[in-house]
JSON list of C-alpha atoms in Angstrom, two decimals:
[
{"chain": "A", "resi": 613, "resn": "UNK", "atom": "CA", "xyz": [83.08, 116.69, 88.65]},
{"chain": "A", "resi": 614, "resn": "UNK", "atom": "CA", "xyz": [82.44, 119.95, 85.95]},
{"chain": "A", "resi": 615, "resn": "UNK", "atom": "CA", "xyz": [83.75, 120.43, 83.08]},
{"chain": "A", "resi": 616, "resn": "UNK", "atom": "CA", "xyz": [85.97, 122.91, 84.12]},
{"chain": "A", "resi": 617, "resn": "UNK", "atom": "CA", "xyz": [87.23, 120.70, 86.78]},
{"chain": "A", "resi": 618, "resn": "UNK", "atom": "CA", "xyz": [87.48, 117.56, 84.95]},
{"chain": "A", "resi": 619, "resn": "UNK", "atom": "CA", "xyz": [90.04, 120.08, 82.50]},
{"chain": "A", "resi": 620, "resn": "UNK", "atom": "CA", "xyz": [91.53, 121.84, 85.33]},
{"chain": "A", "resi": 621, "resn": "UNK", "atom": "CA", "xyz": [92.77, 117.93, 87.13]},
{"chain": "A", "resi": 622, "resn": "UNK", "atom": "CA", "xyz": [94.09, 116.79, 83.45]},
{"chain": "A", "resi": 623, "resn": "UNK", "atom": "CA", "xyz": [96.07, 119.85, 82.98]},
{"chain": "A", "resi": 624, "resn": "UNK", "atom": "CA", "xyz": [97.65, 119.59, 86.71]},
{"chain": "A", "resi": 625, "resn": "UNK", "atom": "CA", "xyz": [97.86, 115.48, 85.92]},
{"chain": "A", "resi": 626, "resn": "UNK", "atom": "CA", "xyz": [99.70, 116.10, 82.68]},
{"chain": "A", "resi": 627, "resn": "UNK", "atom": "CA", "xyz": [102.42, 118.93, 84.80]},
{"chain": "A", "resi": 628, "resn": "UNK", "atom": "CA", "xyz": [103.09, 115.57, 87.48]},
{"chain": "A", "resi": 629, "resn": "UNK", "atom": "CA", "xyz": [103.43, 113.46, 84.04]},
{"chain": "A", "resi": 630, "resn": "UNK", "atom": "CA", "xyz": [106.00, 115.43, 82.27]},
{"chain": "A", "resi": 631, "resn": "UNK", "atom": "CA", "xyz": [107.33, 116.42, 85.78]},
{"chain": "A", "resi": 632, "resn": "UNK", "atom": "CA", "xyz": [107.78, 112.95, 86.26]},
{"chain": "A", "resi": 633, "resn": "UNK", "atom": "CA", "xyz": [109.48, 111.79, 82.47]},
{"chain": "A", "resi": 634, "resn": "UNK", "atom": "CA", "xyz": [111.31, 114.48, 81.15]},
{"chain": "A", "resi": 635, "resn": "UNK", "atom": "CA", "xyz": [111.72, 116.54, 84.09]},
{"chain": "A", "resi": 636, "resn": "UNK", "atom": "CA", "xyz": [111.30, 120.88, 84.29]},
{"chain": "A", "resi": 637, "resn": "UNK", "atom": "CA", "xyz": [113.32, 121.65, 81.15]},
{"chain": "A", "resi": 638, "resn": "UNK", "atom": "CA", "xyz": [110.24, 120.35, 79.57]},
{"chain": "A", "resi": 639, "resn": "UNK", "atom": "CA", "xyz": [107.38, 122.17, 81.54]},
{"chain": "A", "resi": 640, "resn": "UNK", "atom": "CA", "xyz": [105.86, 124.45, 78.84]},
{"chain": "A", "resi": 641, "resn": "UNK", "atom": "CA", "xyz": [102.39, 125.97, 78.20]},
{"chain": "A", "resi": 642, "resn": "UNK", "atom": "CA", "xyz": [102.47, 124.12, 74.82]},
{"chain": "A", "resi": 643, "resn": "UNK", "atom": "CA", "xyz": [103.69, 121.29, 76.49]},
{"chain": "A", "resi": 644, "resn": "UNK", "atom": "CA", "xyz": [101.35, 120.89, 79.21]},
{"chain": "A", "resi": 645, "resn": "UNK", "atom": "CA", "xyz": [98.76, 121.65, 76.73]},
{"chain": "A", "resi": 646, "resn": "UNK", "atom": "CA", "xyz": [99.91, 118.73, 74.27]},
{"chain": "A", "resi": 647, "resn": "UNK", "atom": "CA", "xyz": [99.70, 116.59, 77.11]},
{"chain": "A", "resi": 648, "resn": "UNK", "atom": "CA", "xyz": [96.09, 117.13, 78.46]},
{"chain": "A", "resi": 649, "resn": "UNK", "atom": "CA", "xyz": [94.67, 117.19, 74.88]},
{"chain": "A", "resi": 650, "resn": "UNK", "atom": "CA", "xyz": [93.42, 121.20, 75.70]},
{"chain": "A", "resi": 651, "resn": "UNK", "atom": "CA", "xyz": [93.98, 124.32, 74.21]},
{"chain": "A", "resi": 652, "resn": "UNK", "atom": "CA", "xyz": [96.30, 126.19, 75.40]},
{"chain": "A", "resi": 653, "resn": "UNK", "atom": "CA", "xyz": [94.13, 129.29, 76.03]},
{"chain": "A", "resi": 654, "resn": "UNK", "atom": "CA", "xyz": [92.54, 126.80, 78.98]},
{"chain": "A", "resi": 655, "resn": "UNK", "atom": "CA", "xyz": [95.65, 127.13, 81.37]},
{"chain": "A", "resi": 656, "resn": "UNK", "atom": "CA", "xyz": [95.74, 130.50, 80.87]},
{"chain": "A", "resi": 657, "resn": "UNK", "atom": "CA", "xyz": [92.20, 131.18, 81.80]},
{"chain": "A", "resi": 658, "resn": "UNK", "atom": "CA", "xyz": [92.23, 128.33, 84.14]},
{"chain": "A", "resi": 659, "resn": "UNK", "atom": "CA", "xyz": [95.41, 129.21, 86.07]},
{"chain": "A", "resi": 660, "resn": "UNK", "atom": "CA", "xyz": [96.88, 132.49, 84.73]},
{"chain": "A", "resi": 661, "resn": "UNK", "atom": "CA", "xyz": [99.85, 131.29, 83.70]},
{"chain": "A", "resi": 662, "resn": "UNK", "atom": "CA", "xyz": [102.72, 128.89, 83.43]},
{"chain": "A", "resi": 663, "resn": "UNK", "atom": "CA", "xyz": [103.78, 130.23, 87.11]},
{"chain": "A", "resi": 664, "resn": "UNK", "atom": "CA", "xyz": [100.22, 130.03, 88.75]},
{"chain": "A", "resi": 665, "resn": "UNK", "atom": "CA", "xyz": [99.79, 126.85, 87.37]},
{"chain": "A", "resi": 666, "resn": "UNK", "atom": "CA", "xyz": [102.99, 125.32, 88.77]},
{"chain": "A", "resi": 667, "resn": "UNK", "atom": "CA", "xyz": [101.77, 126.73, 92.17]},
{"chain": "A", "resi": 668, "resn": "UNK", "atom": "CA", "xyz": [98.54, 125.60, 92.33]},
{"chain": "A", "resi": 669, "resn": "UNK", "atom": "CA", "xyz": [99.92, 121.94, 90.99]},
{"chain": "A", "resi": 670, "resn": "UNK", "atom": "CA", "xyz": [103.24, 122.04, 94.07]},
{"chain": "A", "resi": 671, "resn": "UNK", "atom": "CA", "xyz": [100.24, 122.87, 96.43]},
{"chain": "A", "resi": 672, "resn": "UNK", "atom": "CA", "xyz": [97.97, 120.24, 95.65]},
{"chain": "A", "resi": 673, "resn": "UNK", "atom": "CA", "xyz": [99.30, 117.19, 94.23]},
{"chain": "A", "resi": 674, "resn": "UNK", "atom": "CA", "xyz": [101.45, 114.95, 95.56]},
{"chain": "A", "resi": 675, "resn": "UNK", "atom": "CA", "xyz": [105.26, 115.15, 94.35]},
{"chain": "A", "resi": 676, "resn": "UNK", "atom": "CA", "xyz": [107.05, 114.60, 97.55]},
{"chain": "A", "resi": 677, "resn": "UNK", "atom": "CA", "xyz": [107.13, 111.47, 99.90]},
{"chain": "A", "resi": 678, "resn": "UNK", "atom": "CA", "xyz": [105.22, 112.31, 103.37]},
{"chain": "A", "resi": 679, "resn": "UNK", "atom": "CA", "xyz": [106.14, 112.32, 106.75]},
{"chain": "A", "resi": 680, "resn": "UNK", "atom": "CA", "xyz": [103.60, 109.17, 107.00]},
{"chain": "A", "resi": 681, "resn": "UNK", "atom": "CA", "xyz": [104.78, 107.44, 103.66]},
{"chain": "A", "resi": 682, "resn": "UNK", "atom": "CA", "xyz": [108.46, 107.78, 105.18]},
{"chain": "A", "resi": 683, "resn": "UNK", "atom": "CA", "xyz": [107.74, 106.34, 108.50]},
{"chain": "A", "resi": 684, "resn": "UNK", "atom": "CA", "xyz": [105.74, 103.82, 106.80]},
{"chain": "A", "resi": 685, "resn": "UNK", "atom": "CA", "xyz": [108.62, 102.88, 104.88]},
{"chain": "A", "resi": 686, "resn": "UNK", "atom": "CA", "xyz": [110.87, 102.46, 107.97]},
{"chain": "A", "resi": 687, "resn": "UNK", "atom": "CA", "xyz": [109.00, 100.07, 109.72]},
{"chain": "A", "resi": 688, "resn": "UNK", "atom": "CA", "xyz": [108.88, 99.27, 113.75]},
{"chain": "A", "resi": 689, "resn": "UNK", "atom": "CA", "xyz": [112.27, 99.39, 114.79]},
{"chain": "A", "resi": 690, "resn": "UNK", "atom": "CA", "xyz": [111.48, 99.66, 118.54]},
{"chain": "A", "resi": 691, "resn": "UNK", "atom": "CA", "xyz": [113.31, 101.81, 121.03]},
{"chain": "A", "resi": 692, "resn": "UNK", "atom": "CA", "xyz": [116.65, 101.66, 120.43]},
{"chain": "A", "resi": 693, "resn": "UNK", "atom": "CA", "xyz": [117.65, 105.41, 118.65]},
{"chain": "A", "resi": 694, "resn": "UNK", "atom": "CA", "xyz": [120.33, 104.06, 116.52]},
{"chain": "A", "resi": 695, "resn": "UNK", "atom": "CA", "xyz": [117.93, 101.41, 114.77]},
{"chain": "A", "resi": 696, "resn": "UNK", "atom": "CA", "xyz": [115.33, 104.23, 114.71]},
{"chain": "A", "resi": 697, "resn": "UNK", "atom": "CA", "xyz": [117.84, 106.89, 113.07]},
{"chain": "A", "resi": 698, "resn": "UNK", "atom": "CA", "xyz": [118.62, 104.55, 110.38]},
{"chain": "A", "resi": 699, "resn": "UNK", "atom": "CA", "xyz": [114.65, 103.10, 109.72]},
{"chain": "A", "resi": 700, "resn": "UNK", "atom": "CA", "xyz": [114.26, 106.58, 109.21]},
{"chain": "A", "resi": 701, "resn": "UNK", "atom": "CA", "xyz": [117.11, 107.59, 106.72]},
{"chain": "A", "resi": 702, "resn": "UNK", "atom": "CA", "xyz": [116.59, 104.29, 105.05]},
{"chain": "A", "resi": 703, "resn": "UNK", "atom": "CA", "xyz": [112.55, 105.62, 104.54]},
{"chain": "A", "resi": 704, "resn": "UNK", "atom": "CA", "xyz": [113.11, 108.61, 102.93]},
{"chain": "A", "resi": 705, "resn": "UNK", "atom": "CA", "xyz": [116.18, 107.15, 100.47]},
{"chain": "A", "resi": 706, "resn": "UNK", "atom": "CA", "xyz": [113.30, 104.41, 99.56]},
{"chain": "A", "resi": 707, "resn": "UNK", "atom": "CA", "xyz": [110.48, 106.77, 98.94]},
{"chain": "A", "resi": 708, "resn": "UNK", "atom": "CA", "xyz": [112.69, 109.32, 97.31]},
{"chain": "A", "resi": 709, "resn": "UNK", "atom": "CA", "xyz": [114.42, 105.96, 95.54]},
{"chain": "A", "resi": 710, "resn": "UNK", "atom": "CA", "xyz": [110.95, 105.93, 94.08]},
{"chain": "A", "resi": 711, "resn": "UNK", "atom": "CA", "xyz": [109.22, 109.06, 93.30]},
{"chain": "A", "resi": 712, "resn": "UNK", "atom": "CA", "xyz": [110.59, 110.12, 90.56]},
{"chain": "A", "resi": 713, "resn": "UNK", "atom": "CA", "xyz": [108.49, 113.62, 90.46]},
{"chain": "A", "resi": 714, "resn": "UNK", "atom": "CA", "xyz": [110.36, 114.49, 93.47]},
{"chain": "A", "resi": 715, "resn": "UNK", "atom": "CA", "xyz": [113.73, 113.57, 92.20]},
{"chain": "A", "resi": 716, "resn": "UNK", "atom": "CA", "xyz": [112.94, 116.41, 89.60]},
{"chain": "A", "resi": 717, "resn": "UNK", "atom": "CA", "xyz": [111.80, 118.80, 91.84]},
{"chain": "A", "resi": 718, "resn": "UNK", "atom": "CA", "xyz": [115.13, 118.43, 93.61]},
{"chain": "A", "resi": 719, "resn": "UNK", "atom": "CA", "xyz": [116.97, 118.76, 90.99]},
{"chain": "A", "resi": 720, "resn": "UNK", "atom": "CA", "xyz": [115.26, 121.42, 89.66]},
{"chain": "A", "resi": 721, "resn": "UNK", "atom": "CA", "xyz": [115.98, 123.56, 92.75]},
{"chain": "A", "resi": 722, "resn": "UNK", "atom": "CA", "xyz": [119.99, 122.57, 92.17]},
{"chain": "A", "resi": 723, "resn": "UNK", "atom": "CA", "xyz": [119.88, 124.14, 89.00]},
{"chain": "A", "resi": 724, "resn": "UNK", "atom": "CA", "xyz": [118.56, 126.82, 90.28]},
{"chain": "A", "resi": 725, "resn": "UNK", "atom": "CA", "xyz": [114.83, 127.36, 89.39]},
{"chain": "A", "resi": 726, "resn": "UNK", "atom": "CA", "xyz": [113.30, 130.03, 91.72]},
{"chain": "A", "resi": 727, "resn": "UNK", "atom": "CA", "xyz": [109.43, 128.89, 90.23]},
{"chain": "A", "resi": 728, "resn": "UNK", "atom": "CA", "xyz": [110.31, 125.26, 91.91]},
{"chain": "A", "resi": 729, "resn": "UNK", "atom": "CA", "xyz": [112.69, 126.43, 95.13]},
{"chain": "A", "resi": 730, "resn": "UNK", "atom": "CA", "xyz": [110.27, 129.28, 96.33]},
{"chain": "A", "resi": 731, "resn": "UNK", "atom": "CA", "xyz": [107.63, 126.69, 96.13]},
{"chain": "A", "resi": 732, "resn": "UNK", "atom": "CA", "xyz": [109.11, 123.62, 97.34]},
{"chain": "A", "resi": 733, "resn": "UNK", "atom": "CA", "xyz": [112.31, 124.25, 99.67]},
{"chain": "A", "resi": 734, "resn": "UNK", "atom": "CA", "xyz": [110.16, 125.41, 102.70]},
{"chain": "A", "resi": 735, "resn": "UNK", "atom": "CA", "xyz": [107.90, 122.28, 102.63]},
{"chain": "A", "resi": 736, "resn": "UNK", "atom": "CA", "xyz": [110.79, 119.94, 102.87]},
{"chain": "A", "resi": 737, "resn": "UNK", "atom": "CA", "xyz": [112.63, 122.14, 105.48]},
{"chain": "A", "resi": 738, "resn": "UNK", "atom": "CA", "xyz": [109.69, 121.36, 107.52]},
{"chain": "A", "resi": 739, "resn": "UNK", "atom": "CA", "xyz": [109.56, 117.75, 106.91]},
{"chain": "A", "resi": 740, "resn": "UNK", "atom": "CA", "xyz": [112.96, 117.29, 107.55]},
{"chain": "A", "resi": 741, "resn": "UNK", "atom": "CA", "xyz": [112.75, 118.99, 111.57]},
{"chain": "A", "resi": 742, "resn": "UNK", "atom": "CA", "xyz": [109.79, 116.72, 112.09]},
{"chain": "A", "resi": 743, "resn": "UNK", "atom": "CA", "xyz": [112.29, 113.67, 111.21]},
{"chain": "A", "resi": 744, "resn": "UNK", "atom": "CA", "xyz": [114.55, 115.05, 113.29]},
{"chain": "A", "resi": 745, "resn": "UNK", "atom": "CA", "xyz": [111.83, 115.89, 116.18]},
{"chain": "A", "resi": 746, "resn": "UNK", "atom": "CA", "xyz": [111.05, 112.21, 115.98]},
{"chain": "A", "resi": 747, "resn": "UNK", "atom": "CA", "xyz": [114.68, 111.64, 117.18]},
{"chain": "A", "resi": 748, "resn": "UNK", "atom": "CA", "xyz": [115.29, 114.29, 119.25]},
{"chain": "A", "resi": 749, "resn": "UNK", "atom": "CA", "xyz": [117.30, 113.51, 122.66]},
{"chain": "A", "resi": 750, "resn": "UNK", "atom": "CA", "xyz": [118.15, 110.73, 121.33]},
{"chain": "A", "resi": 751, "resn": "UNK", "atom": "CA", "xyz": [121.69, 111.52, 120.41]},
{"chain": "A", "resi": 752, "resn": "UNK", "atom": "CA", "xyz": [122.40, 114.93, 121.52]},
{"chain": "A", "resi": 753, "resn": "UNK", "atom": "CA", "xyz": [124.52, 117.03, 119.48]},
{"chain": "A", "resi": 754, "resn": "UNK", "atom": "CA", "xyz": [125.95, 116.09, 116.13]},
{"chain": "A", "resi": 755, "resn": "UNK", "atom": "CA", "xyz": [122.40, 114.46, 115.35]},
{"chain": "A", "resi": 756, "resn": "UNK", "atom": "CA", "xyz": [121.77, 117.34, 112.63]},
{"chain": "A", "resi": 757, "resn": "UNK", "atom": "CA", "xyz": [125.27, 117.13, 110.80]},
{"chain": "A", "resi": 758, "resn": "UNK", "atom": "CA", "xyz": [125.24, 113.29, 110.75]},
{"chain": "A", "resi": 759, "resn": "UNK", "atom": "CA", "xyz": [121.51, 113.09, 109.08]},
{"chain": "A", "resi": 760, "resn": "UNK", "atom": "CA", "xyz": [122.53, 115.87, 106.76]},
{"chain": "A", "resi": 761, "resn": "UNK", "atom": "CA", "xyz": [125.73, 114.24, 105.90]},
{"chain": "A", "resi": 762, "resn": "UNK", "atom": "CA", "xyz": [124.18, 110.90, 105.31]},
{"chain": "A", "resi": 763, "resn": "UNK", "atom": "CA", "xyz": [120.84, 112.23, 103.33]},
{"chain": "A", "resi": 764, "resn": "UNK", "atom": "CA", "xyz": [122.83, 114.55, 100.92]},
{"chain": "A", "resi": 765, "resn": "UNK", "atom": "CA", "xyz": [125.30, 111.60, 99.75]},
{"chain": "A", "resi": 766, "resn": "UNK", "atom": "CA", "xyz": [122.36, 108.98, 99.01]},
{"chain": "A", "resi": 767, "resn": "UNK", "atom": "CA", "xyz": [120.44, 111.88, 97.88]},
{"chain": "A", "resi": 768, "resn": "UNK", "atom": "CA", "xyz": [123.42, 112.68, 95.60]},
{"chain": "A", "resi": 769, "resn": "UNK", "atom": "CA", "xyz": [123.92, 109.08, 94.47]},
{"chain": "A", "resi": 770, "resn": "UNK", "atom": "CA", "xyz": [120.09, 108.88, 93.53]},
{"chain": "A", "resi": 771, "resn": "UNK", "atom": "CA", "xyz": [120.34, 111.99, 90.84]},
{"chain": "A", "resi": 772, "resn": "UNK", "atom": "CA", "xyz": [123.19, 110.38, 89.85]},
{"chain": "A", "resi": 773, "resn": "UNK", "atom": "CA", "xyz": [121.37, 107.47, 89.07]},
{"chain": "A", "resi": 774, "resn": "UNK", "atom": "CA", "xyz": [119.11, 109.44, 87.01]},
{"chain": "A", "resi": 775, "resn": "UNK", "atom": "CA", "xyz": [121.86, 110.33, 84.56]},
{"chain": "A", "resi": 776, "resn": "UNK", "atom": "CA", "xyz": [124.66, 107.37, 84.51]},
{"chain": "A", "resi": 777, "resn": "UNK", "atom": "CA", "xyz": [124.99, 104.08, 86.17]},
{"chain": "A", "resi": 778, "resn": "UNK", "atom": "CA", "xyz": [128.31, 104.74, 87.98]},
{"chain": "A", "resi": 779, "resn": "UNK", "atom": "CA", "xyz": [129.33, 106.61, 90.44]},
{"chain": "A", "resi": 780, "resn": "UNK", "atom": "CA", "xyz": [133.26, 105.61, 91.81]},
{"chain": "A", "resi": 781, "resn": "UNK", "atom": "CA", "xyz": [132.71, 102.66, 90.61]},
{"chain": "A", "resi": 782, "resn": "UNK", "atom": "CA", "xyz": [129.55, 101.33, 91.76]},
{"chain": "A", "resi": 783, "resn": "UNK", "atom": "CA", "xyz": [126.75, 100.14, 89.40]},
{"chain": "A", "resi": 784, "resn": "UNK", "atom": "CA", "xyz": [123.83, 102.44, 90.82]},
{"chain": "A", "resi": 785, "resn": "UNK", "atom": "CA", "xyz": [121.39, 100.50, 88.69]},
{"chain": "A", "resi": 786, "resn": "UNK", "atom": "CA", "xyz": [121.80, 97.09, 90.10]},
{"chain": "A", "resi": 787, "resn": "UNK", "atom": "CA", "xyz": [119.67, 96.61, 93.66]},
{"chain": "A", "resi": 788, "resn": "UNK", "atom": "CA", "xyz": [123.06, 95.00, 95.39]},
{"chain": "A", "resi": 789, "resn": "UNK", "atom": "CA", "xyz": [124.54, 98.14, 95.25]},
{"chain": "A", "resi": 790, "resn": "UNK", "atom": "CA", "xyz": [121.56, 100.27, 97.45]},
{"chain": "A", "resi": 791, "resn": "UNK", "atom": "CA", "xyz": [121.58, 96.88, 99.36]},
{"chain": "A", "resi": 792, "resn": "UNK", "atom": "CA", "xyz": [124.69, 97.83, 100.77]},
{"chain": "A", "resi": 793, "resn": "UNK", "atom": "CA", "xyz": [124.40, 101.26, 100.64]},
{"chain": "A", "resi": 794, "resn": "UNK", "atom": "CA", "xyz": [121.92, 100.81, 103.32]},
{"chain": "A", "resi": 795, "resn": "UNK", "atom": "CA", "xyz": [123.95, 98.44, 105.06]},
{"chain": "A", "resi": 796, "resn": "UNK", "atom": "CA", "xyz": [127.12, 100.98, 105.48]},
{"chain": "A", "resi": 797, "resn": "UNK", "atom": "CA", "xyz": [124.00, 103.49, 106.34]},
{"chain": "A", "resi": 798, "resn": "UNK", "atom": "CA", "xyz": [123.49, 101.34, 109.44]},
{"chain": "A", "resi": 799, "resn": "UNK", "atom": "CA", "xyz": [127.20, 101.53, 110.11]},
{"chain": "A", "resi": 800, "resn": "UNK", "atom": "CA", "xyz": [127.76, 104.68, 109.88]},
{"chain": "A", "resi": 801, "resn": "UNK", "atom": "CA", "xyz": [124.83, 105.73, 112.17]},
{"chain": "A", "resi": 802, "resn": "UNK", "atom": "CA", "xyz": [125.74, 102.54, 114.62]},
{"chain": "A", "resi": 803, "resn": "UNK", "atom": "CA", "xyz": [129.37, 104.13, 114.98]},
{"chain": "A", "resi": 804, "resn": "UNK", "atom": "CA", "xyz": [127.68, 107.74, 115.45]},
{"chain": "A", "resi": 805, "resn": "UNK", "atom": "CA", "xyz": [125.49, 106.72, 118.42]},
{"chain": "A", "resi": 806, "resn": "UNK", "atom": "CA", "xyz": [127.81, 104.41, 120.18]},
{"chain": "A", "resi": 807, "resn": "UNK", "atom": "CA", "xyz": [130.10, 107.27, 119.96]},
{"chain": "A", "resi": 808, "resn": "UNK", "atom": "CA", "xyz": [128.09, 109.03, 122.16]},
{"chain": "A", "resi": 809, "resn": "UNK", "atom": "CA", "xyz": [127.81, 106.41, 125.17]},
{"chain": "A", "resi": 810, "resn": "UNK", "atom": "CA", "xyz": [129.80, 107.16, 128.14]},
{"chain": "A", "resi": 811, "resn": "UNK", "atom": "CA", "xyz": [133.32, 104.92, 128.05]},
{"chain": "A", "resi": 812, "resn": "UNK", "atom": "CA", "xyz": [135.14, 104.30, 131.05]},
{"chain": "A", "resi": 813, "resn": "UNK", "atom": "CA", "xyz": [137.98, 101.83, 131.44]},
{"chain": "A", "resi": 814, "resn": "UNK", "atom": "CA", "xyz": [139.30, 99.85, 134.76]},
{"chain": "A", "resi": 815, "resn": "UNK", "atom": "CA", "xyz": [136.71, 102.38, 137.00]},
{"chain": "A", "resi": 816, "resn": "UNK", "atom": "CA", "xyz": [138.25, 105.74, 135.18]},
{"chain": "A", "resi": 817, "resn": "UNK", "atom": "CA", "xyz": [136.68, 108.66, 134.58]},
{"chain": "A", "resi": 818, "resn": "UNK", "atom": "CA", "xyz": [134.74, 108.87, 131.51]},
{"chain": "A", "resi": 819, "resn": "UNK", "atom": "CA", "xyz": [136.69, 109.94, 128.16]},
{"chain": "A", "resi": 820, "resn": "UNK", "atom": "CA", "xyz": [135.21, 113.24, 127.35]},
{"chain": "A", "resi": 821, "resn": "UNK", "atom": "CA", "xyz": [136.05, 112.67, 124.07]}
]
C-alpha cells in the first residue's frame, strides 16, 4: 500500500472509530483529522470534503450487518416458516445488538441527517426485501407489517439501550432481559403464523377469520 493509501484507510478507519464511540455529532474535519494523526488539509485533498469523505467511507467500509452475517447469526432452523421468521428477526437484533457503528448510523438518520439517510436508507431498504424474499409465501399477507412491527420495537429498545438502562421497567443492560425479549419474539411470530392455518371445527367450514 502508498502513502497516499496507507493515509487515505486511516482517515476512513478513524470516521468508523468516532462513528462507532461518540457517534455523528462528533464527525468533524478536525476531528477526523485528530484521530488519524493527519493534517487536516489531507481529507480535503484526499476526499474533497467532510461530505465526500462520509460517502466514500458509507460505500466502502463496513457499518451495517450483511445479509450473510444475519443469516449466519440465525442459524439452521429447517423448514418450518415460523422458526425461520424468528432465526431471522433474532439475526439482525444480534448483529445490530452488536455493531455499534450501525446503531449510529440509525440514529443518525432519526435525527434527521440527510449526509447519513441519502447514503444509507436505500442500502437497508434493500436488505430488508431480501429478508423478506427469504420468507416469502411463507405466510401470505400480514408478513410485512408483523416483521416491521417486531424489528422497529427491538430496534427501538436497542437505541434505548444506548442512552439509559430502562425502558418500562426492564433493565436493557442485563442479558436476561434480551433473553426474553427473544423468547416473546418467538411468541409473537408463533401466534402470527398459526394464525394463518386453516381452522375448522366438528367438519365446518373453515373460519375465514
Amino acid at each position: 500500500m502508498g502513502e497516499r493509501e496507507n493515509t487515505e484507510a486511516r482517515i476512513l478507519d478513524a470516521v468508523g472509530s468516532i462513528l462507532s464511540r461518540k457517534g455523528f455529532s462528533h464527525l468533524g474535519i478536525n476531528g477526523i483529522a485528530r484521530e488519524a494523526g493527519v493534517d487536516k488539509v489531507l481529507i480535503y485533498r484526499y476526499f474533497g470534503g467532510l461530505q465526500q469523505l462520509l460517502r466514500t467511507y458509507f460505500s466502502s467500509r463496513k457499518y451495517w450487518p450483511s445479509t450473510e452475517d444475519i443469516i449466519r447469526t440465525a442459524g439452521d432452523n429447517g423448514t418450518d416458516p415460523a422458526a425461520r421468521a424468528y432465526a431471522i428477526l433474532r439475526g439482525y437484533l444480534r448483529e445490530l445488538k452488536k455493531s455499534d457503528a450501525a446503531r449510529q448510523v440509525l440514529r443518525g438518520e432519526i435525527a434527521g441527517r440527510e449526509d447519513v439517510s441519502a447514503e444509507t436508507a436505500e442500502e437497508r431498504y434493500r436488505q430488508g426485501m431480501e429478508l423478506l424474499d427469504l420468507l416469502r409465501g411463507s405466510a401470505g399477507e400480514g408478513l410485512t407489517e408483523m416483521a416491521a412491527l417486531l424489528s422497529a420495537g427491538f430496534t427501538f429498545l436497542l437505541l434505548r439501550r444506548d442512552v439509559s438502562s430502562r425502558y418500562l421497567g426492564l433493565d436493557l443492560h442485563r442479558e436476561e432481559t434480551w433473553e426474553r425479549l427473544e423468547n416473546t419474539i418467538y411468541l409473537m411470530v408463533k401466534l402470527f403464523f398459526e394464525s394463518k392455518k386453516p381452522r375448522q371445527e366438528d367438519g365446518a367450514e373453515e373460519d375465514p377469520h
